[in-house]
mmCIF file of C-alpha atoms in Angstrom:
data_model
loop_
_atom_site.group_PDB
_atom_site.id
_atom_site.type_symbol
_atom_site.label_atom_id
_atom_site.label_comp_id
_atom_site.label_asym_id
_atom_site.label_seq_id
_atom_site.Cartn_x
_atom_site.Cartn_y
_atom_site.Cartn_z
ATOM 1 C CA UNK A 10 -124.098 -69.940 24.881
ATOM 2 C CA UNK A 11 -122.982 -73.396 23.716
ATOM 3 C CA UNK A 12 -125.325 -75.945 22.241
ATOM 4 C CA UNK A 13 -127.276 -78.031 24.724
ATOM 5 C CA UNK A 14 -125.944 -81.570 25.155
ATOM 6 C CA UNK A 15 -128.408 -84.175 23.854
ATOM 7 C CA UNK A 16 -128.894 -87.885 24.327
ATOM 8 C CA UNK A 17 -127.198 -88.553 20.970
ATOM 9 C CA UNK A 18 -124.074 -86.744 22.209
ATOM 10 C CA UNK A 19 -124.014 -88.982 25.292
ATOM 11 C CA UNK A 20 -124.448 -92.119 23.166
ATOM 12 C CA UNK A 21 -121.650 -91.123 20.773
ATOM 13 C CA UNK A 22 -119.215 -90.251 23.572
ATOM 14 C CA UNK A 23 -119.972 -93.478 25.478
ATOM 15 C CA UNK A 24 -119.900 -95.643 22.357
ATOM 16 C CA UNK A 25 -123.408 -97.036 22.878
ATOM 17 C CA UNK A 26 -126.789 -96.706 21.220
ATOM 18 C CA UNK A 27 -129.356 -94.034 22.062
ATOM 19 C CA UNK A 28 -131.597 -96.838 23.355
ATOM 20 C CA UNK A 29 -128.907 -97.897 25.833
ATOM 21 C CA UNK A 30 -128.632 -94.328 27.177
ATOM 22 C CA UNK A 31 -132.420 -94.258 27.502
ATOM 23 C CA UNK A 32 -132.317 -97.494 29.496
ATOM 24 C CA UNK A 33 -129.608 -96.075 31.759
ATOM 25 C CA UNK A 34 -131.891 -93.127 32.497
ATOM 26 C CA UNK A 35 -135.190 -94.984 32.800
ATOM 27 C CA UNK A 36 -134.505 -98.702 33.333
ATOM 28 C CA UNK A 37 -130.983 -99.012 34.779
ATOM 29 C CA UNK A 38 -131.656 -102.577 35.949
ATOM 30 C CA UNK A 39 -131.620 -103.752 32.324
ATOM 31 C CA UNK A 40 -128.100 -102.436 31.633
ATOM 32 C CA UNK A 41 -124.815 -104.230 32.377
ATOM 33 C CA UNK A 42 -122.949 -102.720 35.298
ATOM 34 C CA UNK A 43 -119.858 -101.765 33.282
ATOM 35 C CA UNK A 44 -121.957 -100.046 30.595
ATOM 36 C CA UNK A 45 -124.122 -98.352 33.218
ATOM 37 C CA UNK A 46 -121.116 -96.834 34.962
ATOM 38 C CA UNK A 47 -119.513 -95.715 31.669
ATOM 39 C CA UNK A 48 -122.685 -93.971 30.449
ATOM 40 C CA UNK A 49 -123.275 -92.307 33.821
ATOM 41 C CA UNK A 50 -119.693 -91.023 33.802
ATOM 42 C CA UNK A 51 -120.241 -89.493 30.364
ATOM 43 C CA UNK A 52 -123.509 -87.933 31.519
ATOM 44 C CA UNK A 53 -121.645 -86.290 34.407
ATOM 45 C CA UNK A 54 -118.730 -85.162 32.258
ATOM 46 C CA UNK A 55 -120.935 -83.644 29.548
ATOM 47 C CA UNK A 56 -123.424 -82.148 32.009
ATOM 48 C CA UNK A 57 -126.321 -83.814 30.212
ATOM 49 C CA UNK A 58 -129.820 -83.010 31.531
ATOM 50 C CA UNK A 59 -132.760 -84.933 30.149
ATOM 51 C CA UNK A 60 -135.440 -82.955 28.330
ATOM 52 C CA UNK A 61 -138.546 -82.962 30.504
ATOM 53 C CA UNK A 62 -140.604 -81.430 27.707
ATOM 54 C CA UNK A 63 -139.676 -84.293 25.357
ATOM 55 C CA UNK A 64 -140.442 -86.887 28.009
ATOM 56 C CA UNK A 65 -143.742 -85.132 28.695
ATOM 57 C CA UNK A 66 -144.696 -85.261 25.025
ATOM 58 C CA UNK A 67 -144.100 -89.002 24.998
ATOM 59 C CA UNK A 68 -145.935 -89.785 28.246
ATOM 60 C CA UNK A 69 -148.704 -87.153 28.091
ATOM 61 C CA UNK A 70 -148.084 -85.854 31.622
ATOM 62 C CA UNK A 71 -145.329 -84.270 33.682
ATOM 63 C CA UNK A 72 -143.609 -85.315 36.891
ATOM 64 C CA UNK A 73 -145.001 -82.261 38.665
ATOM 65 C CA UNK A 74 -147.876 -81.827 41.111
ATOM 66 C CA UNK A 75 -149.504 -78.392 41.183
ATOM 67 C CA UNK A 76 -150.210 -76.778 44.571
ATOM 68 C CA UNK A 77 -152.435 -73.700 44.686
ATOM 69 C CA UNK A 78 -152.902 -72.043 48.091
ATOM 70 C CA UNK A 79 -154.811 -69.008 49.363
ATOM 71 C CA UNK A 80 -151.947 -67.032 50.897
ATOM 72 C CA UNK A 81 -148.248 -67.870 50.769
ATOM 73 C CA UNK A 82 -147.557 -65.099 53.296
ATOM 74 C CA UNK A 83 -149.288 -67.284 55.894
ATOM 75 C CA UNK A 84 -146.837 -69.778 57.474
ATOM 76 C CA UNK A 85 -149.712 -72.255 57.771
ATOM 77 C CA UNK A 86 -149.680 -72.745 53.999
ATOM 78 C CA UNK A 87 -145.873 -72.968 53.988
ATOM 79 C CA UNK A 88 -146.111 -75.882 56.423
ATOM 80 C CA UNK A 89 -148.870 -77.461 54.368
ATOM 81 C CA UNK A 90 -146.716 -77.174 51.240
ATOM 82 C CA UNK A 91 -143.806 -78.824 53.063
ATOM 83 C CA UNK A 92 -146.015 -81.804 53.884
ATOM 84 C CA UNK A 93 -147.162 -82.087 50.275
ATOM 85 C CA UNK A 94 -143.555 -81.896 49.077
ATOM 86 C CA UNK A 95 -142.576 -84.763 51.374
ATOM 87 C CA UNK A 96 -145.157 -87.073 49.801
ATOM 88 C CA UNK A 97 -144.368 -85.897 46.267
ATOM 89 C CA UNK A 98 -140.631 -86.401 46.725
ATOM 90 C CA UNK A 99 -141.196 -89.944 47.990
ATOM 91 C CA UNK A 100 -143.027 -90.636 44.707
ATOM 92 C CA UNK A 101 -140.254 -89.107 42.590
ATOM 93 C CA UNK A 102 -142.286 -85.996 41.772
ATOM 94 C CA UNK A 103 -141.811 -82.261 42.224
ATOM 95 C CA UNK A 104 -144.248 -79.545 43.317
ATOM 96 C CA UNK A 105 -145.144 -76.340 41.462
ATOM 97 C CA UNK A 106 -146.416 -73.840 44.047
ATOM 98 C CA UNK A 107 -148.760 -70.948 43.178
ATOM 99 C CA UNK A 108 -150.624 -68.363 45.272
ATOM 100 C CA UNK A 109 -154.210 -67.333 44.467
ATOM 101 C CA UNK A 110 -154.210 -64.560 47.109
ATOM 102 C CA UNK A 111 -157.881 -65.447 47.771
ATOM 103 C CA UNK A 112 -158.750 -64.317 44.225
ATOM 104 C CA UNK A 113 -161.035 -66.567 42.133
ATOM 105 C CA UNK A 114 -159.678 -64.865 38.992
ATOM 106 C CA UNK A 115 -156.067 -65.699 39.888
ATOM 107 C CA UNK A 116 -157.153 -69.199 40.848
ATOM 108 C CA UNK A 117 -158.655 -69.694 37.383
ATOM 109 C CA UNK A 118 -155.459 -68.435 35.707
ATOM 110 C CA UNK A 119 -153.179 -70.733 37.685
ATOM 111 C CA UNK A 120 -155.414 -73.747 37.137
ATOM 112 C CA UNK A 121 -155.194 -72.966 33.418
ATOM 113 C CA UNK A 122 -151.380 -72.904 33.700
ATOM 114 C CA UNK A 123 -151.441 -76.294 35.436
ATOM 115 C CA UNK A 124 -153.560 -77.689 32.609
ATOM 116 C CA UNK A 125 -151.186 -76.254 29.980
ATOM 117 C CA UNK A 126 -148.230 -77.826 31.769
ATOM 118 C CA UNK A 127 -150.062 -81.174 31.943
ATOM 119 C CA UNK A 128 -149.229 -81.567 35.630
ATOM 120 C CA UNK A 129 -149.748 -85.019 37.121
ATOM 121 C CA UNK A 130 -152.347 -83.690 39.569
ATOM 122 C CA UNK A 131 -153.320 -80.612 41.591
ATOM 123 C CA UNK A 132 -153.714 -79.815 45.281
ATOM 124 C CA UNK A 133 -155.851 -76.726 45.758
ATOM 125 C CA UNK A 134 -157.260 -74.625 48.575
ATOM 126 C CA UNK A 135 -160.228 -73.190 46.659
ATOM 127 C CA UNK A 136 -160.682 -69.427 46.495
ATOM 128 C CA UNK A 137 -163.922 -69.647 44.474
ATOM 129 C CA UNK A 138 -166.623 -70.773 46.897
ATOM 130 C CA UNK A 139 -168.990 -71.557 44.005
ATOM 131 C CA UNK A 140 -166.656 -74.274 42.749
ATOM 132 C CA UNK A 141 -166.877 -72.846 39.229
ATOM 133 C CA UNK A 142 -163.128 -72.693 38.566
ATOM 134 C CA UNK A 143 -162.636 -76.267 39.793
ATOM 135 C CA UNK A 144 -165.539 -77.450 37.635
ATOM 136 C CA UNK A 145 -163.890 -75.861 34.591
ATOM 137 C CA UNK A 146 -160.538 -77.409 35.507
ATOM 138 C CA UNK A 147 -162.085 -80.874 35.941
ATOM 139 C CA UNK A 148 -162.861 -80.934 32.214
ATOM 140 C CA UNK A 149 -159.144 -81.397 31.530
ATOM 141 C CA UNK A 150 -159.236 -84.774 33.254
ATOM 142 C CA UNK A 151 -156.394 -83.893 35.634
ATOM 143 C CA UNK A 152 -156.992 -85.303 39.148
ATOM 144 C CA UNK A 153 -157.256 -82.787 41.995
ATOM 145 C CA UNK A 154 -157.688 -82.835 45.769
ATOM 146 C CA UNK A 155 -159.072 -79.965 47.869
ATOM 147 C CA UNK A 156 -156.999 -79.047 50.921
ATOM 148 C CA UNK A 157 -158.098 -77.085 54.016
ATOM 149 C CA UNK A 158 -161.337 -76.025 52.369
ATOM 150 C CA UNK A 159 -164.085 -78.112 50.783
ATOM 151 C CA UNK A 160 -166.455 -76.723 48.161
ATOM 152 C CA UNK A 161 -169.640 -78.819 48.565
ATOM 153 C CA UNK A 162 -170.569 -78.552 44.893
ATOM 154 C CA UNK A 163 -167.373 -80.270 43.709
ATOM 155 C CA UNK A 164 -166.584 -83.967 43.610
ATOM 156 C CA UNK A 165 -163.241 -85.456 44.523
ATOM 157 C CA UNK A 166 -161.033 -86.138 47.507
ATOM 158 C CA UNK A 167 -160.472 -83.536 50.191
ATOM 159 C CA UNK A 168 -158.487 -83.096 53.395
ATOM 160 C CA UNK A 169 -159.464 -80.559 56.023
ATOM 161 C CA UNK A 170 -159.822 -79.871 59.717
ATOM 162 C CA UNK A 171 -163.057 -79.740 61.696
ATOM 163 C CA UNK A 172 -163.156 -75.958 62.101
ATOM 164 C CA UNK A 173 -166.472 -76.061 63.968
ATOM 165 C CA UNK A 174 -164.760 -78.076 66.688
ATOM 166 C CA UNK A 175 -161.823 -75.659 66.549
ATOM 167 C CA UNK A 176 -164.090 -72.680 67.201
ATOM 168 C CA UNK A 177 -165.724 -74.534 70.075
ATOM 169 C CA UNK A 178 -162.343 -75.306 71.653
ATOM 170 C CA UNK A 179 -161.258 -71.670 71.551
ATOM 171 C CA UNK A 180 -164.400 -70.135 73.028
ATOM 172 C CA UNK A 181 -164.983 -72.905 75.576
ATOM 173 C CA UNK A 182 -161.480 -72.203 76.897
ATOM 174 C CA UNK A 183 -162.222 -68.475 77.209
ATOM 175 C CA UNK A 184 -165.531 -69.159 78.946
ATOM 176 C CA UNK A 185 -163.778 -71.478 81.395
ATOM 177 C CA UNK A 186 -161.395 -68.611 82.173
ATOM 178 C CA UNK A 187 -164.417 -66.523 83.192
ATOM 179 C CA UNK A 188 -164.865 -64.370 80.068
ATOM 180 C CA UNK A 189 -168.407 -63.565 78.983
ATOM 181 C CA UNK A 190 -167.785 -60.548 76.735
ATOM 182 C CA UNK A 191 -166.012 -61.806 73.624
ATOM 183 C CA UNK A 192 -165.163 -60.670 70.093
ATOM 184 C CA UNK A 193 -164.567 -62.872 67.077
ATOM 185 C CA UNK A 194 -162.124 -61.345 64.563
ATOM 186 C CA UNK A 195 -162.246 -62.910 61.107
ATOM 187 C CA UNK A 196 -161.464 -62.431 57.468
ATOM 188 C CA UNK A 197 -164.226 -62.438 54.902
ATOM 189 C CA UNK A 198 -167.132 -64.648 55.905
ATOM 190 C CA UNK A 199 -167.192 -65.836 52.292
ATOM 191 C CA UNK A 200 -164.468 -68.221 53.423
ATOM 192 C CA UNK A 201 -165.819 -71.480 54.781
ATOM 193 C CA UNK A 202 -163.121 -71.601 57.462
ATOM 194 C CA UNK A 203 -164.202 -68.243 58.905
ATOM 195 C CA UNK A 204 -167.855 -69.263 58.922
ATOM 196 C CA UNK A 205 -167.205 -72.664 60.512
ATOM 197 C CA UNK A 206 -165.020 -71.251 63.268
ATOM 198 C CA UNK A 207 -167.749 -68.698 64.035
ATOM 199 C CA UNK A 208 -170.355 -71.475 64.114
ATOM 200 C CA UNK A 209 -168.246 -73.402 66.602
ATOM 201 C CA UNK A 210 -167.760 -70.326 68.775
ATOM 202 C CA UNK A 211 -171.517 -69.733 68.946
ATOM 203 C CA UNK A 212 -172.055 -73.421 69.715
ATOM 204 C CA UNK A 213 -169.736 -73.191 72.719
ATOM 205 C CA UNK A 214 -171.649 -70.153 73.999
ATOM 206 C CA UNK A 215 -175.005 -71.912 73.704
ATOM 207 C CA UNK A 216 -173.667 -75.068 75.366
ATOM 208 C CA UNK A 217 -172.548 -72.936 78.331
ATOM 209 C CA UNK A 218 -175.961 -71.274 78.574
ATOM 210 C CA UNK A 219 -174.951 -67.899 77.122
ATOM 211 C CA UNK A 220 -176.772 -65.845 74.530
ATOM 212 C CA UNK A 221 -175.116 -65.430 71.135
ATOM 213 C CA UNK A 222 -174.973 -61.689 71.845
ATOM 214 C CA UNK A 223 -172.027 -62.399 74.145
ATOM 215 C CA UNK A 224 -169.919 -62.787 70.982
ATOM 216 C CA UNK A 225 -169.499 -59.669 68.862
ATOM 217 C CA UNK A 226 -167.904 -59.886 65.444
ATOM 218 C CA UNK A 227 -165.321 -57.852 63.546
ATOM 219 C CA UNK A 228 -165.052 -58.925 59.903
ATOM 220 C CA UNK A 229 -162.279 -57.866 57.556
ATOM 221 C CA UNK A 230 -161.395 -58.797 54.001
ATOM 222 C CA UNK A 231 -158.000 -60.362 54.643
ATOM 223 C CA UNK A 232 -156.418 -62.718 57.149
ATOM 224 C CA UNK A 233 -153.095 -60.967 57.724
ATOM 225 C CA UNK A 234 -151.301 -58.985 60.434
ATOM 226 C CA UNK A 235 -152.350 -55.601 59.013
ATOM 227 C CA UNK A 236 -156.011 -56.649 59.142
ATOM 228 C CA UNK A 237 -155.435 -57.740 62.739
ATOM 229 C CA UNK A 238 -154.058 -54.320 63.668
ATOM 230 C CA UNK A 239 -157.107 -52.656 62.113
ATOM 231 C CA UNK A 240 -159.405 -55.012 64.036
ATOM 232 C CA UNK A 241 -157.490 -54.258 67.230
ATOM 233 C CA UNK A 242 -158.106 -50.525 66.790
ATOM 234 C CA UNK A 243 -161.815 -51.202 66.242
ATOM 235 C CA UNK A 244 -162.255 -53.412 69.294
ATOM 236 C CA UNK A 245 -160.478 -50.844 71.475
ATOM 237 C CA UNK A 246 -163.290 -48.438 70.580
ATOM 238 C CA UNK A 247 -166.053 -50.861 71.554
ATOM 239 C CA UNK A 248 -168.284 -50.094 74.495
ATOM 240 C CA UNK A 249 -168.311 -52.039 76.669
ATOM 241 C CA UNK A 250 -164.816 -53.180 75.832
ATOM 242 C CA UNK A 251 -164.552 -56.987 75.495
ATOM 243 C CA UNK A 252 -162.356 -58.993 77.842
ATOM 244 C CA UNK A 253 -161.415 -61.697 75.345
ATOM 245 C CA UNK A 254 -160.752 -62.006 71.605
ATOM 246 C CA UNK A 255 -160.831 -65.092 69.393
ATOM 247 C CA UNK A 256 -159.172 -64.637 65.999
ATOM 248 C CA UNK A 257 -159.775 -66.774 62.919
ATOM 249 C CA UNK A 258 -156.035 -67.215 62.417
ATOM 250 C CA UNK A 259 -152.752 -66.445 64.141
ATOM 251 C CA UNK A 260 -151.739 -63.617 61.809
ATOM 252 C CA UNK A 261 -154.881 -61.715 62.784
ATOM 253 C CA UNK A 262 -154.175 -62.461 66.448
ATOM 254 C CA UNK A 263 -150.602 -61.173 66.160
ATOM 255 C CA UNK A 264 -151.911 -57.957 64.585
ATOM 256 C CA UNK A 265 -154.457 -57.552 67.379
ATOM 257 C CA UNK A 266 -151.673 -58.133 69.913
ATOM 258 C CA UNK A 267 -149.627 -55.346 68.320
ATOM 259 C CA UNK A 268 -152.568 -52.932 68.470
ATOM 260 C CA UNK A 269 -153.296 -53.751 72.105
ATOM 261 C CA UNK A 270 -149.642 -53.402 73.074
ATOM 262 C CA UNK A 271 -149.407 -50.018 71.345
ATOM 263 C CA UNK A 272 -152.488 -48.848 73.258
ATOM 264 C CA UNK A 273 -151.098 -49.972 76.623
ATOM 265 C CA UNK A 274 -153.627 -52.790 76.983
ATOM 266 C CA UNK A 275 -152.117 -55.768 78.785
ATOM 267 C CA UNK A 276 -152.560 -59.285 77.397
ATOM 268 C CA UNK A 277 -153.886 -61.308 79.130
ATOM 269 C CA UNK A 278 -154.542 -59.137 82.218
ATOM 270 C CA UNK A 279 -156.807 -56.652 80.443
ATOM 271 C CA UNK A 280 -157.777 -58.766 77.445
ATOM 272 C CA UNK A 281 -157.262 -62.458 76.693
ATOM 273 C CA UNK A 282 -156.378 -63.540 73.159
ATOM 274 C CA UNK A 283 -156.694 -66.813 71.235
ATOM 275 C CA UNK A 284 -155.567 -67.459 67.662
ATOM 276 C CA UNK A 285 -155.937 -70.300 65.186
ATOM 277 C CA UNK A 286 -153.436 -72.467 63.215
ATOM 278 C CA UNK A 287 -150.595 -72.510 65.784
ATOM 279 C CA UNK A 288 -147.955 -71.284 63.359
ATOM 280 C CA UNK A 289 -144.364 -71.149 64.585
ATOM 281 C CA UNK A 290 -144.614 -67.413 65.376
ATOM 282 C CA UNK A 291 -147.472 -68.065 67.848
ATOM 283 C CA UNK A 292 -145.160 -69.519 70.480
ATOM 284 C CA UNK A 293 -142.465 -66.921 69.718
ATOM 285 C CA UNK A 294 -144.689 -63.839 70.122
ATOM 286 C CA UNK A 295 -143.911 -61.227 72.810
ATOM 287 C CA UNK A 296 -146.820 -62.770 74.690
ATOM 288 C CA UNK A 297 -146.889 -66.458 73.668
ATOM 289 C CA UNK A 298 -150.168 -67.007 71.881
ATOM 290 C CA UNK A 299 -152.811 -69.564 72.802
ATOM 291 C CA UNK A 300 -153.920 -71.103 69.522
ATOM 292 C CA UNK A 301 -156.025 -73.859 68.001
ATOM 293 C CA UNK A 302 -153.503 -76.094 66.258
ATOM 294 C CA UNK A 303 -154.135 -77.399 62.765
ATOM 295 C CA UNK A 304 -151.844 -80.263 61.661
ATOM 296 C CA UNK A 305 -150.722 -78.370 58.544
ATOM 297 C CA UNK A 306 -147.886 -80.664 57.458
ATOM 298 C CA UNK A 307 -149.966 -83.770 57.991
ATOM 299 C CA UNK A 308 -152.775 -82.157 56.018
ATOM 300 C CA UNK A 309 -150.504 -81.458 53.048
ATOM 301 C CA UNK A 310 -148.889 -84.895 53.123
ATOM 302 C CA UNK A 311 -152.218 -86.714 53.424
ATOM 303 C CA UNK A 312 -153.684 -84.676 50.560
ATOM 304 C CA UNK A 313 -150.711 -85.452 48.300
ATOM 305 C CA UNK A 314 -150.971 -89.152 49.097
ATOM 306 C CA UNK A 315 -154.669 -89.099 48.213
ATOM 307 C CA UNK A 316 -153.831 -87.281 44.989
ATOM 308 C CA UNK A 317 -151.290 -89.938 44.045
ATOM 309 C CA UNK A 318 -153.942 -92.651 44.443
ATOM 310 C CA UNK A 319 -156.217 -90.577 42.191
ATOM 311 C CA UNK A 320 -153.416 -90.330 39.632
ATOM 312 C CA UNK A 321 -152.845 -94.091 39.709
ATOM 313 C CA UNK A 322 -156.566 -94.735 39.287
ATOM 314 C CA UNK A 323 -156.735 -92.340 36.343
ATOM 315 C CA UNK A 324 -153.845 -94.246 34.749
ATOM 316 C CA UNK A 325 -155.818 -97.481 35.009
ATOM 317 C CA UNK A 326 -154.092 -98.899 38.085
ATOM 318 C CA UNK A 327 -157.362 -99.910 39.772
ATOM 319 C CA UNK A 328 -160.555 -98.346 41.029
ATOM 320 C CA UNK A 329 -160.685 -95.378 43.349
ATOM 321 C CA UNK A 330 -163.284 -94.131 45.823
ATOM 322 C CA UNK A 331 -163.181 -90.450 46.720
ATOM 323 C CA UNK A 332 -162.351 -89.789 50.366
ATOM 324 C CA UNK A 333 -163.110 -86.781 52.538
ATOM 325 C CA UNK A 334 -160.581 -86.806 55.369
ATOM 326 C CA UNK A 335 -161.382 -84.597 58.365
ATOM 327 C CA UNK A 336 -158.564 -84.110 60.867
ATOM 328 C CA UNK A 337 -159.124 -82.911 64.417
ATOM 329 C CA UNK A 338 -157.722 -79.647 65.844
ATOM 330 C CA UNK A 339 -156.334 -79.242 69.348
ATOM 331 C CA UNK A 340 -156.044 -76.284 71.676
ATOM 332 C CA UNK A 341 -152.516 -75.230 72.683
ATOM 333 C CA UNK A 342 -152.744 -73.018 75.769
ATOM 334 C CA UNK A 343 -150.114 -70.331 76.345
ATOM 335 C CA UNK A 344 -149.840 -67.097 78.304
ATOM 336 C CA UNK A 345 -152.070 -64.900 76.094
ATOM 337 C CA UNK A 346 -155.223 -66.421 77.566
ATOM 338 C CA UNK A 347 -154.050 -67.104 81.119
#
């Protein structure tokens, strides 16, 4: 491999000082047009790439935002990341994406990596419900914003969706369709989202004059298609068999749909089905899936914008008041519940 081209090589080839090359890179408005074009041509010809590590040493922080999500296999988090990237790109920053896989231990490791890399700020969907890993990370002085899940014990900005309302929307819809024997399929109830959606479901039952016993519960550890298939097998063995299922996310609902289809159970004729998130695959399923839509992209973009205001405040660009933004879900009705 050849030697890496440095700023001194560019200056020598262009016949200018190192300071002039630096101005071309960082303050082009201060450089004469003819010089600017000559230096840029040399940069292209030599294939010069500025050293981010050197710039980071000088400034004390990088041009990267960290994004730590619960499950990158879930298209919801992909959409959320796309929204965050949009806001970061507009600010001239990049995004480093990591996946905690719902593991507090992995979350702690990745937060440590973000601190080592001196990222500008971090967006995180917390895996540790105690807030311990975020509390440890806060000691580094790097701003962070919680996305999709709020840990009450931590301070800072957050962006989420009212999941209690989302659970109410799903079950109220099923009740209006005449269903009174329902099952809620969720991941681990350690997750705030699963608990809040269950709370909303029970609230809809009570508001309609039904006992909470009308909603049975199947809890798994994960929120993926395989866990949905397992839940589908379990609900098929229930007696009496439920007529409607509300799932804590769309991946679970798609797994349940697979299990029902394999068993010859018709959706929605024999059993209605409602998911949550409204990922792209919901509308494209064999039976288009009714789902509670979360504005994932908007959530990610809003969170990144809040983070940038935190970063500016930390750099001394004015005061900052932490905000807790709560977006509203909406029910998207399709054939699986009709």
